[in-house]
Coordinates of C-alpha atoms and ligand atoms in Angstrom, one line a residue:
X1 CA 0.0 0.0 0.0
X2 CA 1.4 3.5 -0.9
X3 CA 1.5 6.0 1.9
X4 CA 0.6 9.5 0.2
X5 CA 2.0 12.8 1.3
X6 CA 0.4 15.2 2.4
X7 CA -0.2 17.4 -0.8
X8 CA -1.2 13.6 -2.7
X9 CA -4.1 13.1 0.3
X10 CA -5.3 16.6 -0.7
X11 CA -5.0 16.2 -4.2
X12 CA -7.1 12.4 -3.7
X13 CA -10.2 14.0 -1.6
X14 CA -13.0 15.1 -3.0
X15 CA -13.0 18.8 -3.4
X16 CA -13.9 20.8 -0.3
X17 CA -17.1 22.4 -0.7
X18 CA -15.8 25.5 0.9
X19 CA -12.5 26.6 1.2
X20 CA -11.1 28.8 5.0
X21 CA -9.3 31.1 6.2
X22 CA -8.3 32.1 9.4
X23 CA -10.7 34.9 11.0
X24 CA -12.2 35.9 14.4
X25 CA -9.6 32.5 15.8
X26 CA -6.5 34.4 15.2
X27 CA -7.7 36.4 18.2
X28 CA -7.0 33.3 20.2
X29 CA -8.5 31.0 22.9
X30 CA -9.3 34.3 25.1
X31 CA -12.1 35.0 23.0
X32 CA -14.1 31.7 21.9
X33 CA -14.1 27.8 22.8
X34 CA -13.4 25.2 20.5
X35 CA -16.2 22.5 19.9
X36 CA -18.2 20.1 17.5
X37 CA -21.7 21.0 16.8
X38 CA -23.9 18.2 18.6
X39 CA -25.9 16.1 16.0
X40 CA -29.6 15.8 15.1
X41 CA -31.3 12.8 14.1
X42 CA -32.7 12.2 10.7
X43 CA -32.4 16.1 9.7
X44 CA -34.3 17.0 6.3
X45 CA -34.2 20.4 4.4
X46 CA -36.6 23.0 5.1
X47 CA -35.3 25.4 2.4
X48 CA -31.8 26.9 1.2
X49 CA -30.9 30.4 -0.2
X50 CA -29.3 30.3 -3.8
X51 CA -28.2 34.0 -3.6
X52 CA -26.1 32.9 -0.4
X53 CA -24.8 29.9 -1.9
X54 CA -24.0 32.0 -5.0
X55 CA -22.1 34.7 -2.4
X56 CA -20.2 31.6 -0.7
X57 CA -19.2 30.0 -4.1
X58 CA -21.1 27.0 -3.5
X59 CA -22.0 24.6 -5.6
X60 CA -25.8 24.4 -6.9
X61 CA -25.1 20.6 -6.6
X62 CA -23.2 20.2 -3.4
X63 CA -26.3 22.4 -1.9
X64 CA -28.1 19.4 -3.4
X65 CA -26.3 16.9 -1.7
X66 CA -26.2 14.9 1.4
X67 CA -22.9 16.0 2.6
X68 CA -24.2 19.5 2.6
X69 CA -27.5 18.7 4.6
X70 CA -25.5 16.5 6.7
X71 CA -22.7 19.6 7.3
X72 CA -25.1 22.3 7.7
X73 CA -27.0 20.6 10.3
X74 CA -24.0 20.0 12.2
X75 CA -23.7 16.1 11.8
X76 CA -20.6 16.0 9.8
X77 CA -17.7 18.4 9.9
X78 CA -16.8 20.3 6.4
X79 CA -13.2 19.1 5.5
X80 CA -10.9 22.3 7.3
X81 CA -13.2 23.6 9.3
X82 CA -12.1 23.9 13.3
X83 CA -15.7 25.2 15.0
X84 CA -15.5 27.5 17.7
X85 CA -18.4 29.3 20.1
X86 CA -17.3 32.6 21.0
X87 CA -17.5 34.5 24.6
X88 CA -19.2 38.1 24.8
X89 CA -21.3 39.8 27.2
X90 CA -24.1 42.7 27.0
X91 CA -27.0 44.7 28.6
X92 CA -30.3 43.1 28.2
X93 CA -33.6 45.4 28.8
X94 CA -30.8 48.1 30.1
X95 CA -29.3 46.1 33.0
X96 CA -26.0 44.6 32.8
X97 CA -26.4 41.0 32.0
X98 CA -22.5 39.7 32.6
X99 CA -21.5 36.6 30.1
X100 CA -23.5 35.7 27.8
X101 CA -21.7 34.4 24.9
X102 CA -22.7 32.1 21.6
X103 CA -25.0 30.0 23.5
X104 CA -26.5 28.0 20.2
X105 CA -24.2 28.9 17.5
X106 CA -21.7 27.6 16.4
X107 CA -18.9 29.2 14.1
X108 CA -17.9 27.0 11.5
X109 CA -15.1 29.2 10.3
X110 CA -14.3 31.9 8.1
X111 CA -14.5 31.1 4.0
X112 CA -12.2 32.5 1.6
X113 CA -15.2 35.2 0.5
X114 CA -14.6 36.1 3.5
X115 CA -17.4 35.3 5.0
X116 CA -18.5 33.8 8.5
X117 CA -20.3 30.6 8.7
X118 CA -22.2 29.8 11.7
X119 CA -24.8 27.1 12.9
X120 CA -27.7 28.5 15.0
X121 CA -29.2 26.1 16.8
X122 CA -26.4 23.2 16.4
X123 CA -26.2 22.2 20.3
X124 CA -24.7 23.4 23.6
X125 CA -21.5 25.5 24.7
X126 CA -20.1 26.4 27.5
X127 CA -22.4 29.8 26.9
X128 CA -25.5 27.8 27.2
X129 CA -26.4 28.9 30.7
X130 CA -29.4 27.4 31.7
X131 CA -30.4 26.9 27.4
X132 CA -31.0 23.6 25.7
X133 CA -28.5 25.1 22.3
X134 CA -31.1 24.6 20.4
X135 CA -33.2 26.2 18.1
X136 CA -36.9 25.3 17.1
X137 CA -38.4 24.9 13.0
X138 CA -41.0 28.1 14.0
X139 CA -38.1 30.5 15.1
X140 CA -35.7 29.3 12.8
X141 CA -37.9 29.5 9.8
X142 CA -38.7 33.2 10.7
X143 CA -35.1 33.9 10.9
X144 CA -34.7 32.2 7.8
X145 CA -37.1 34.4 5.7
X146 CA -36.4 37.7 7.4
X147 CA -33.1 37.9 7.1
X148 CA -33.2 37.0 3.2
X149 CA -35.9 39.7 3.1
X150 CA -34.2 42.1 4.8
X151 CA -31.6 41.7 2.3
X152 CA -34.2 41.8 -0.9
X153 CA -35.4 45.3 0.9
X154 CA -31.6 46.5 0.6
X155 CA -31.4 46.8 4.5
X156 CA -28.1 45.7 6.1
X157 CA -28.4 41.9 7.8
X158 CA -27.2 38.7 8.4
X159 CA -28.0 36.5 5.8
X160 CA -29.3 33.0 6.2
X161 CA -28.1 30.0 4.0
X162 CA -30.2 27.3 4.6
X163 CA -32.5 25.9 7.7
X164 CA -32.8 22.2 8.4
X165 CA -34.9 20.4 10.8
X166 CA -35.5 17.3 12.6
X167 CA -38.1 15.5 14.2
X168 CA -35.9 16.1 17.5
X169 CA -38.2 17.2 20.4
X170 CA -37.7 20.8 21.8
X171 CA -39.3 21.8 25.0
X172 CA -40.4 25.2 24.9
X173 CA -44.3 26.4 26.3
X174 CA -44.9 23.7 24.3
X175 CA -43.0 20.2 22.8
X176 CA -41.2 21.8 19.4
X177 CA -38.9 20.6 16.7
X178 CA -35.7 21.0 16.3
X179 CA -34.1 23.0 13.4
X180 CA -30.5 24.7 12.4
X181 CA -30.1 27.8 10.4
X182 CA -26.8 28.3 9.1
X183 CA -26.3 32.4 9.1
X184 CA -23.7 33.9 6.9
X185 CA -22.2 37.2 7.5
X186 CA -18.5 39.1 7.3
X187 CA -18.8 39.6 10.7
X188 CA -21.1 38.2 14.0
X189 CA -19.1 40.5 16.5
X190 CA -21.8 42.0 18.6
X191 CA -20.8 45.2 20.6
X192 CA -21.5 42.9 23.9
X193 CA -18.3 41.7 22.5
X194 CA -16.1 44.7 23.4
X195 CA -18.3 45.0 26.8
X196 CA -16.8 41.9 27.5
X197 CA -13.2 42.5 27.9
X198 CA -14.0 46.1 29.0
X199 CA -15.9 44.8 31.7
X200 CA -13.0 42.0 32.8
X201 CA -10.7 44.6 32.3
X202 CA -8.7 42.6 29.8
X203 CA -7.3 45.6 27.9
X204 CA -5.3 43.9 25.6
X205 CA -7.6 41.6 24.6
X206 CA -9.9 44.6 24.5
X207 CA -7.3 46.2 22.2
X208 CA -6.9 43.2 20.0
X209 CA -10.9 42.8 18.8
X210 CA -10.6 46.7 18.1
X211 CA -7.6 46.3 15.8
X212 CA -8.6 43.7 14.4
X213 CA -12.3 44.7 13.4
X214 CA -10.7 47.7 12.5
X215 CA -8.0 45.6 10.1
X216 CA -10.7 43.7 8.5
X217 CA -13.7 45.7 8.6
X218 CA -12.7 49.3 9.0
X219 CA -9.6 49.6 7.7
X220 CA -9.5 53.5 6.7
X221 CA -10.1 54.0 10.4
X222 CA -5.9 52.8 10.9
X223 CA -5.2 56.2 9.6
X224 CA -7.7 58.6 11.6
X225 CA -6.4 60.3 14.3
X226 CA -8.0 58.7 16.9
X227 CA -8.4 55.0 15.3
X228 CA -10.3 53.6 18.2
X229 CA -12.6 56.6 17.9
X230 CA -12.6 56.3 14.2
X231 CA -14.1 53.2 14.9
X232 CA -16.7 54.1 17.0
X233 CA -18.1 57.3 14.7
X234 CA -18.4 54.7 11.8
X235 CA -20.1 51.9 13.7
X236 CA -22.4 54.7 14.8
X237 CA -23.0 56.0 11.1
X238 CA -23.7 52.3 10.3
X239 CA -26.0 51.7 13.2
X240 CA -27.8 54.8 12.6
X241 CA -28.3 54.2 8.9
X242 CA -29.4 50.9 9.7
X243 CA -32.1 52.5 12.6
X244 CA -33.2 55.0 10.1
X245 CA -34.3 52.1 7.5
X246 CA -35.8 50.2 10.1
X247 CA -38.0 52.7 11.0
X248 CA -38.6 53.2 6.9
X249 CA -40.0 50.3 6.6
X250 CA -41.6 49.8 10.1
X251 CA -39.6 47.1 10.9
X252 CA -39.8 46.3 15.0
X253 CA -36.7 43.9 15.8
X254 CA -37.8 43.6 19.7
X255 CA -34.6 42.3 21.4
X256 CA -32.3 45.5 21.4
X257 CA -29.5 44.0 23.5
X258 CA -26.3 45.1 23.1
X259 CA -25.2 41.1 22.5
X260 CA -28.0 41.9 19.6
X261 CA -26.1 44.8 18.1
X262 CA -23.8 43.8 15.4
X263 CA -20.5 45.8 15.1
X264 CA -21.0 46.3 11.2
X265 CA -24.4 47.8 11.8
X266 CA -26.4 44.5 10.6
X267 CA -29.6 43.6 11.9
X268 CA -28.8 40.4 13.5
X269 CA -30.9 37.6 15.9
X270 CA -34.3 37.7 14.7
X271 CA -36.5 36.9 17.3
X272 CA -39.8 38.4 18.0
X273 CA -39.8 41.4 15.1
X274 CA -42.3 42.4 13.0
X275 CA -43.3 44.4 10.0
X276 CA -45.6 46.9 11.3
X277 CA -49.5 46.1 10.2
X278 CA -51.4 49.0 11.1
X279 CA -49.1 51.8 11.9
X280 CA -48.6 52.1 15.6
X281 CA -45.5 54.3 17.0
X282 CA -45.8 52.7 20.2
X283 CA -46.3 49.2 18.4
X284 CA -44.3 46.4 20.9
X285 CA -43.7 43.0 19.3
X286 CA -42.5 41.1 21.6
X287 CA -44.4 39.7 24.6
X288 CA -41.8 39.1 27.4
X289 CA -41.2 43.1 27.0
X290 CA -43.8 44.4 29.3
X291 CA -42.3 47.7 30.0
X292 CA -42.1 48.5 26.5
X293 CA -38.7 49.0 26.7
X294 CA -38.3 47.8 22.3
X295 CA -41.3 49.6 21.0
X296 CA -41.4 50.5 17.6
X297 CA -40.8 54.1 18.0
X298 CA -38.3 53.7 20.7
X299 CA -35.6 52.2 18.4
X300 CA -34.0 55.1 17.5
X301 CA -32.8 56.1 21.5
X302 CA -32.1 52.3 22.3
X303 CA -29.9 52.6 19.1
X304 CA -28.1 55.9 20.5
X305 CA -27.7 54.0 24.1
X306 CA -26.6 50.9 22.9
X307 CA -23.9 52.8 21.2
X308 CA -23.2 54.4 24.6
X309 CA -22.4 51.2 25.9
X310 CA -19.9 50.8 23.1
X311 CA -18.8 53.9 23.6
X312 CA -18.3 53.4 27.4
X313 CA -16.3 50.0 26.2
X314 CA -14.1 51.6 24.0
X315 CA -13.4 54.2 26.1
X316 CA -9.9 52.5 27.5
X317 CA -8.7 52.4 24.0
X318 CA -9.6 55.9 23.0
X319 CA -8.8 57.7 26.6
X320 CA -10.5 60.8 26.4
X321 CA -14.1 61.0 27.0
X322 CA -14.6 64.3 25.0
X323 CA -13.6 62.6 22.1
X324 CA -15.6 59.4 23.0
X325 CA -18.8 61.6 22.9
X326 CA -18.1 63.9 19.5
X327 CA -18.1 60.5 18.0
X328 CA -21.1 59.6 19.4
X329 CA -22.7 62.9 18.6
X330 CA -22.4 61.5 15.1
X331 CA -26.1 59.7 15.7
X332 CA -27.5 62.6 16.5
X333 CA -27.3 64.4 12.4
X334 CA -27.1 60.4 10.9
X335 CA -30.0 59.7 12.3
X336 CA -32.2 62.4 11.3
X337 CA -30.7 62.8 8.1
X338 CA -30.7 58.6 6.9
X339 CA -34.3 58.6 8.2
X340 CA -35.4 62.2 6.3
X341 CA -33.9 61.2 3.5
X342 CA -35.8 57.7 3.4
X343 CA -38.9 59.6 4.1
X344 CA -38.5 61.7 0.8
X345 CA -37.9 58.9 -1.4
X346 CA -40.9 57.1 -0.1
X347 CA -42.8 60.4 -0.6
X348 CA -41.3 60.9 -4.2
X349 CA -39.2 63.9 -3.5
X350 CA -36.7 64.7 -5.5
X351 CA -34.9 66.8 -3.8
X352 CA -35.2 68.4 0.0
X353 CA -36.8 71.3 1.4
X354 CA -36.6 73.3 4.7
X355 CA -40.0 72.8 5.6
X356 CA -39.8 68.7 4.6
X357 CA -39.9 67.8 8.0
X358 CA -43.8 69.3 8.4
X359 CA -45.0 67.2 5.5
X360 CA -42.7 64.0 7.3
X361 CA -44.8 64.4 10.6
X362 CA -47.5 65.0 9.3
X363 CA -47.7 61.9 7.4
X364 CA -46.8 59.9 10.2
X365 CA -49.3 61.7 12.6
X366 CA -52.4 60.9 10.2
X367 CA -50.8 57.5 9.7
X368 CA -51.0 56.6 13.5
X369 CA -54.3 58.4 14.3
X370 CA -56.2 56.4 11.2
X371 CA -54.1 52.7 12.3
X372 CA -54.1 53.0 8.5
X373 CA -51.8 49.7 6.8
X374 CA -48.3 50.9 6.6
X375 CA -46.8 48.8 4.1
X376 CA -50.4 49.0 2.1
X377 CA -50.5 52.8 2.5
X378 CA -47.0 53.4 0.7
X379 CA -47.6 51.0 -1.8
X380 CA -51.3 52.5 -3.0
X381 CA -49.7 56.2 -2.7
X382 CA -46.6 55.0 -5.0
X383 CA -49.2 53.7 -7.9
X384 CA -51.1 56.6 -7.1
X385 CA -48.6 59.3 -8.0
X386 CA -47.4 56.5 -11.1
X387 CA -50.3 56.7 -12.3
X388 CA -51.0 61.2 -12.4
X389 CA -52.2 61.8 -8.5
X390 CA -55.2 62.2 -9.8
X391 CA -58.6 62.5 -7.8
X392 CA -59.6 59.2 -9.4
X393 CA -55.9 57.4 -8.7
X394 CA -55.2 58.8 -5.2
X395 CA -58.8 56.9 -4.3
X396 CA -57.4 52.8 -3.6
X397 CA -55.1 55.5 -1.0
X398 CA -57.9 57.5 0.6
X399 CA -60.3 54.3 1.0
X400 CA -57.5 53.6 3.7
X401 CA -59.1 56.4 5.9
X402 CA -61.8 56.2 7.8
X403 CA -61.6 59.7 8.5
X404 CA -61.8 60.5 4.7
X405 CA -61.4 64.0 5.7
X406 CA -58.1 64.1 7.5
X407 CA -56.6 62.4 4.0
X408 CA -57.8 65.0 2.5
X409 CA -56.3 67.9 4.4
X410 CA -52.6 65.7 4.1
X411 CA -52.9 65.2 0.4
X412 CA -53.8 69.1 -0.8
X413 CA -50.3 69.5 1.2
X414 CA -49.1 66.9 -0.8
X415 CA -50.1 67.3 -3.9
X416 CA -48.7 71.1 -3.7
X417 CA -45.5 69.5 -2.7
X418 CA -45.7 67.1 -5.9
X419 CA -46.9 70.3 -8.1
X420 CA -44.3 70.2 -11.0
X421 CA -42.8 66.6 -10.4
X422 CA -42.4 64.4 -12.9
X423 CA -45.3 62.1 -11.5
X424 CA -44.7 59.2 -13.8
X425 CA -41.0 58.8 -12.8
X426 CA -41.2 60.0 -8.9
X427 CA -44.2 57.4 -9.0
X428 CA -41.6 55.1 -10.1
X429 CA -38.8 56.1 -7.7
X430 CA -41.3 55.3 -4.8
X431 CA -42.6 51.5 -6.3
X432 CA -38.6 51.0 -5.6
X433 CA -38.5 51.8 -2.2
X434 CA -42.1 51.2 -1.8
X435 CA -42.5 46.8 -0.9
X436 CA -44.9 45.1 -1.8
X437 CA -44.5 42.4 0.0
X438 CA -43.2 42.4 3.8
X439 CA -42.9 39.4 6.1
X440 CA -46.3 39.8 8.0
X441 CA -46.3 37.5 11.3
X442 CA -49.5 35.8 9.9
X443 CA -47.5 34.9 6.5
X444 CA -44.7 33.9 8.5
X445 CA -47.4 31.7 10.7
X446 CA -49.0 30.0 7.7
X447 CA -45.3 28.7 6.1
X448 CA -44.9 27.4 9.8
X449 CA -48.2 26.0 10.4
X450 CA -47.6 24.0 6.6
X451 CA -43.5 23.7 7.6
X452 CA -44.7 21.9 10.8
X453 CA -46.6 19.6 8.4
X454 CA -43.4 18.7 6.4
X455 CA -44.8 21.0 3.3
X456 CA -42.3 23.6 2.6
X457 CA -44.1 25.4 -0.2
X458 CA -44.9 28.3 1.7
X459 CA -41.8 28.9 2.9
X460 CA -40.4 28.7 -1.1
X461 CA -43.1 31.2 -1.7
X462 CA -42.3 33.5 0.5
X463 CA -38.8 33.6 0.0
X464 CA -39.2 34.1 -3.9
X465 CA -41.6 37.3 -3.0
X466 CA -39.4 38.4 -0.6
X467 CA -36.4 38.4 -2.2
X468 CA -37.3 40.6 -4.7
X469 CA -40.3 42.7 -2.9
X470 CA -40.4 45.4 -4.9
X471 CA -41.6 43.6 -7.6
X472 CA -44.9 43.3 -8.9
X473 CA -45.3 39.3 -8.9
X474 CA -48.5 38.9 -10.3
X475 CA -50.9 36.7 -9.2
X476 CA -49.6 37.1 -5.7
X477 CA -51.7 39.8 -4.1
X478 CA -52.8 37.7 -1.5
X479 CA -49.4 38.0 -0.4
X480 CA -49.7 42.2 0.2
X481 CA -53.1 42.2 1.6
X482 CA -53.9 43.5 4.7
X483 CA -53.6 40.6 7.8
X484 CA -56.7 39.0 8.6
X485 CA -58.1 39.2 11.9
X486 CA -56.6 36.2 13.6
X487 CA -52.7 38.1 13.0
X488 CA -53.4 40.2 16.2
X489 CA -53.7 37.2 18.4
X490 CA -50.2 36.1 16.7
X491 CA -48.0 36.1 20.0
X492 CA -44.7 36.4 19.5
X493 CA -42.3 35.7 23.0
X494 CA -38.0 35.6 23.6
X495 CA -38.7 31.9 23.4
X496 CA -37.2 30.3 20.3
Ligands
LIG501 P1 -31.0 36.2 22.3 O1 -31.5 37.5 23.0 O2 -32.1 35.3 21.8 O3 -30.1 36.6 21.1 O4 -30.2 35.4 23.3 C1 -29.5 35.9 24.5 C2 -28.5 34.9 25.0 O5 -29.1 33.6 25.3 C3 -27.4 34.5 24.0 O6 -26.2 34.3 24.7 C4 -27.9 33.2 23.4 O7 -26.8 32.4 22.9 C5 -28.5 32.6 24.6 N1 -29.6 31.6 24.2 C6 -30.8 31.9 23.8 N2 -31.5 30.7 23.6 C7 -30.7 29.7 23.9 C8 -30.8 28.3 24.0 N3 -31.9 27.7 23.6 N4 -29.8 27.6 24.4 C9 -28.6 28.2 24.8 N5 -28.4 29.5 24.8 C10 -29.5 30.3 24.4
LIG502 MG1 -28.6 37.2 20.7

């Protein structure tokens, strides 16, 4: 028997789906713990992305295979991968939580693109706390879809790969399945990361996850006078852009931890959000908050304090407090200005005006007081103005009113706004920031409800609208309706 070499073994195996590179684990054992994912009995697919396989490099056919169901359930290793679940900290609901850490995911390494690939759901660590390291099919199926439509909207996220299930009980209120999303992004350092060592007073370690986000991530920040600061202004220019589109497109993500806040100003852990319905500013979607602490409208500030924390984290590295807070004061014109800015576009401005900001809150004042459809209302008023803003055209937009009245007030403002526009084209303009379709708890319930029955046809659906909501996709209108009545008893907790 011949006894190949090293290079022959390599050049016998099959090729590696995916090839890595070494990431977040140059920062050493200080910062993450080595371990296999646990496995899952008899896991089947649920439903894969092609646009993430396409941005990993991956194979149509491997993402076909066994090997890759097998992998990215966490029952078989990928040839070079060495997993790892890494240790952070954060507030939760504004009180210091201490360690909390990757409790259910598990990094399977960086790829050559790149990017980070990680296995939510895929067992315990030694961050598990009290947790089971699962994930269940509902949960895991809403992250699934979200975070592919987040991306189809154009708003920064995580992506999501692929999520597979098993029959493997999962206790929550109730006896679950179990499923694994695998999440894709260049980064899953939260900013309960940088807490951590600033809490344990591990400066250097502290030091090394700053230089090296700032290496891979933020590199023109090496040059700034203040680097460390540098850091902090853009990761608040990210995070307030990010805020601003949320609130664009009434998007409620309901667990605001700093261990939630992503360092590259992605939204990240989907757990209880929502796409608005009926417009509600003080809208909260998650049922463990009682105090309200993540409504809707209250995004913005837990944004700016979140950042705070940050701030306070870095503040060893940048050592002047004065400087700490002019980058912070950075939210305070990004935010306004990302979210004005959004606010025109879906109105079909073309350009700004000094008294924008009347028209702005005025808009979202008759929005609240009518509950009017958020998503619903854009859309009508962006076919509206396509189609002239004419009496006749504006009237699929003021049947939204029940206070007919009030519409009509908003839209002689409006309209004298609009007076010389190019309707056709800023009617355009809008249908492209405008969705059609969001991901609408009860949509999100019915692919479960059928998911739960082993038929994943809703979930393909969705995706496909999602991914491209903007689009017209004909024949799908039951898809932008408005939610029917049994969507408000939808109750969405922490528990996933
Ligand atoms: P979340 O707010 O859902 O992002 O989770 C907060 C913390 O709890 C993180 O450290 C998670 O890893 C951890 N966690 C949540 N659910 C579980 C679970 N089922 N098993 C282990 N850890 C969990
Ligand atoms: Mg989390």
């Amino acid at each position: 028997m011949r006894l190949p070499t090293d290079a022959a073994d390599a050049a016998l195996a099959e090729p590696a789906a995916l090839a890595w590179q070494e990431g977040f684990a140059r920062l050493g054992p200080a910062f993450y713990t080595r371990l296999q994912p646990t496995p899952l009995p008899a896991p089947y697919w649920v439903s894969r992305s092609e646009r993430v396989a396409a941005s990993l490099g991956l194979e149509p056919a491997w993402l076909a295979s066994d090997e890759a169901l097998q992998a990215l359930t966490g029952n078989q290793l990928l040839p070079g991968s060495a997993p790892y679940a890494s240790v952070y900290s954060g507030h939760q609901f504004g009180v210091w939580a201490g360690q909390l850490g990757d409790g259910r995911a598990i990094m399977l390494g960086e790829t050559d693109a790149g990017l980070e690939l990680q296995l939510k759901g895929a067992g315990r660590t030694p961050y598990s706390r009290g947790g089971d390291g699962r994930a269940v099919l509902r949960s895991s199926i809403r992250e699934f879809l979200c975070s592919e439509a987040m991306a189809g909207l154009g708003i920064p996220t995580t992506r999501a790969l692929s999520v597979t299930g098993s029959d493997a009980p999962i206790q929550r209120e109730t006896v679950e399945t179990a499923a694994v999303v695998a999440r894709v992004a260049p980064s899953f350092i939260r900013f309960g990361h940088f807490e951590h060592f600033a809490a344990s007073g591990d400066h250097a370690a502290l030091r090394a996850l700053a230089d090296y986000v700032i290496d891979r991530h933020y590199p023109h920040c090496r040059a700034a006078e203040h680097p460390y600061a540098a850091l902090l202004q853009n990761v608040t220019a990210r995070t307030a852009a990010m805020a601003a589109q949320w609130q664009a497109v009434g998007f409620c993500h309901g667990v605001m931890n700093t261990d939630n806040m992503s360092i590259l100003g992605l939204t990240i852990d989907y757990g209880p959000f929502q796409f608005l319905d009926a417009f509600d500013p003080g809208h909260v979607c998650n049922h463990s908050d009682s105090q309200g602490r993540y409504a809707f409208n209250r995004q913005p500030n837990v944004a700016y304090w979140n950042l705070f924390c940050l701030g306070q984290a870095l503040l060893p590295l940048i050592e002047d407090q004065d400087v700490t807070l002019a980058a912070l004061e950075t939210y305070k014109t990004a935010f306004p200005a990302a979210l004005e800015s959004a606010l025109r576009a879906k109105l079909g401005l073309a350009n700004p005006r000094d008294d924008d900001r009347t028209l702005f809150d005025a808009t979202l004042q008759l929005l609240a007081a009518q509950r009017t459809d958020y998503t619903i209302f854009w859309r009508r008023l962006s076919h509206a103005v396509a189609q002239g803003a004419t009496a006749a055209t504006l009237e699929p937009v003021r049947d939204l009113f029940p206070d007919r009245g009030a519409f009509d007030t908003w839209s002689a403002t409006y309209l004298q706004r609009l007076a010389g526009a190019d309707l056709p084209q800023a009617g355009a303009s809008m249908l492209a920031v405008n969705p059609k379709f969001v991901l609408r708890n009860h949509l999100a319930e019915q692919a479960i409800q059928q998911a739960k029955a082993k038929d994943f046809s809703e979930v393909e659906r969705l995706l496909c609208l999602l991914q491209t909501p903007y689009d017209e996709h004909p024949g799908s209108e039951a898809y932008a309706d408005f939610p029917p009545d049994w969507a408000s008893s939808i109750e969405i907790s922490c528990s996933s």
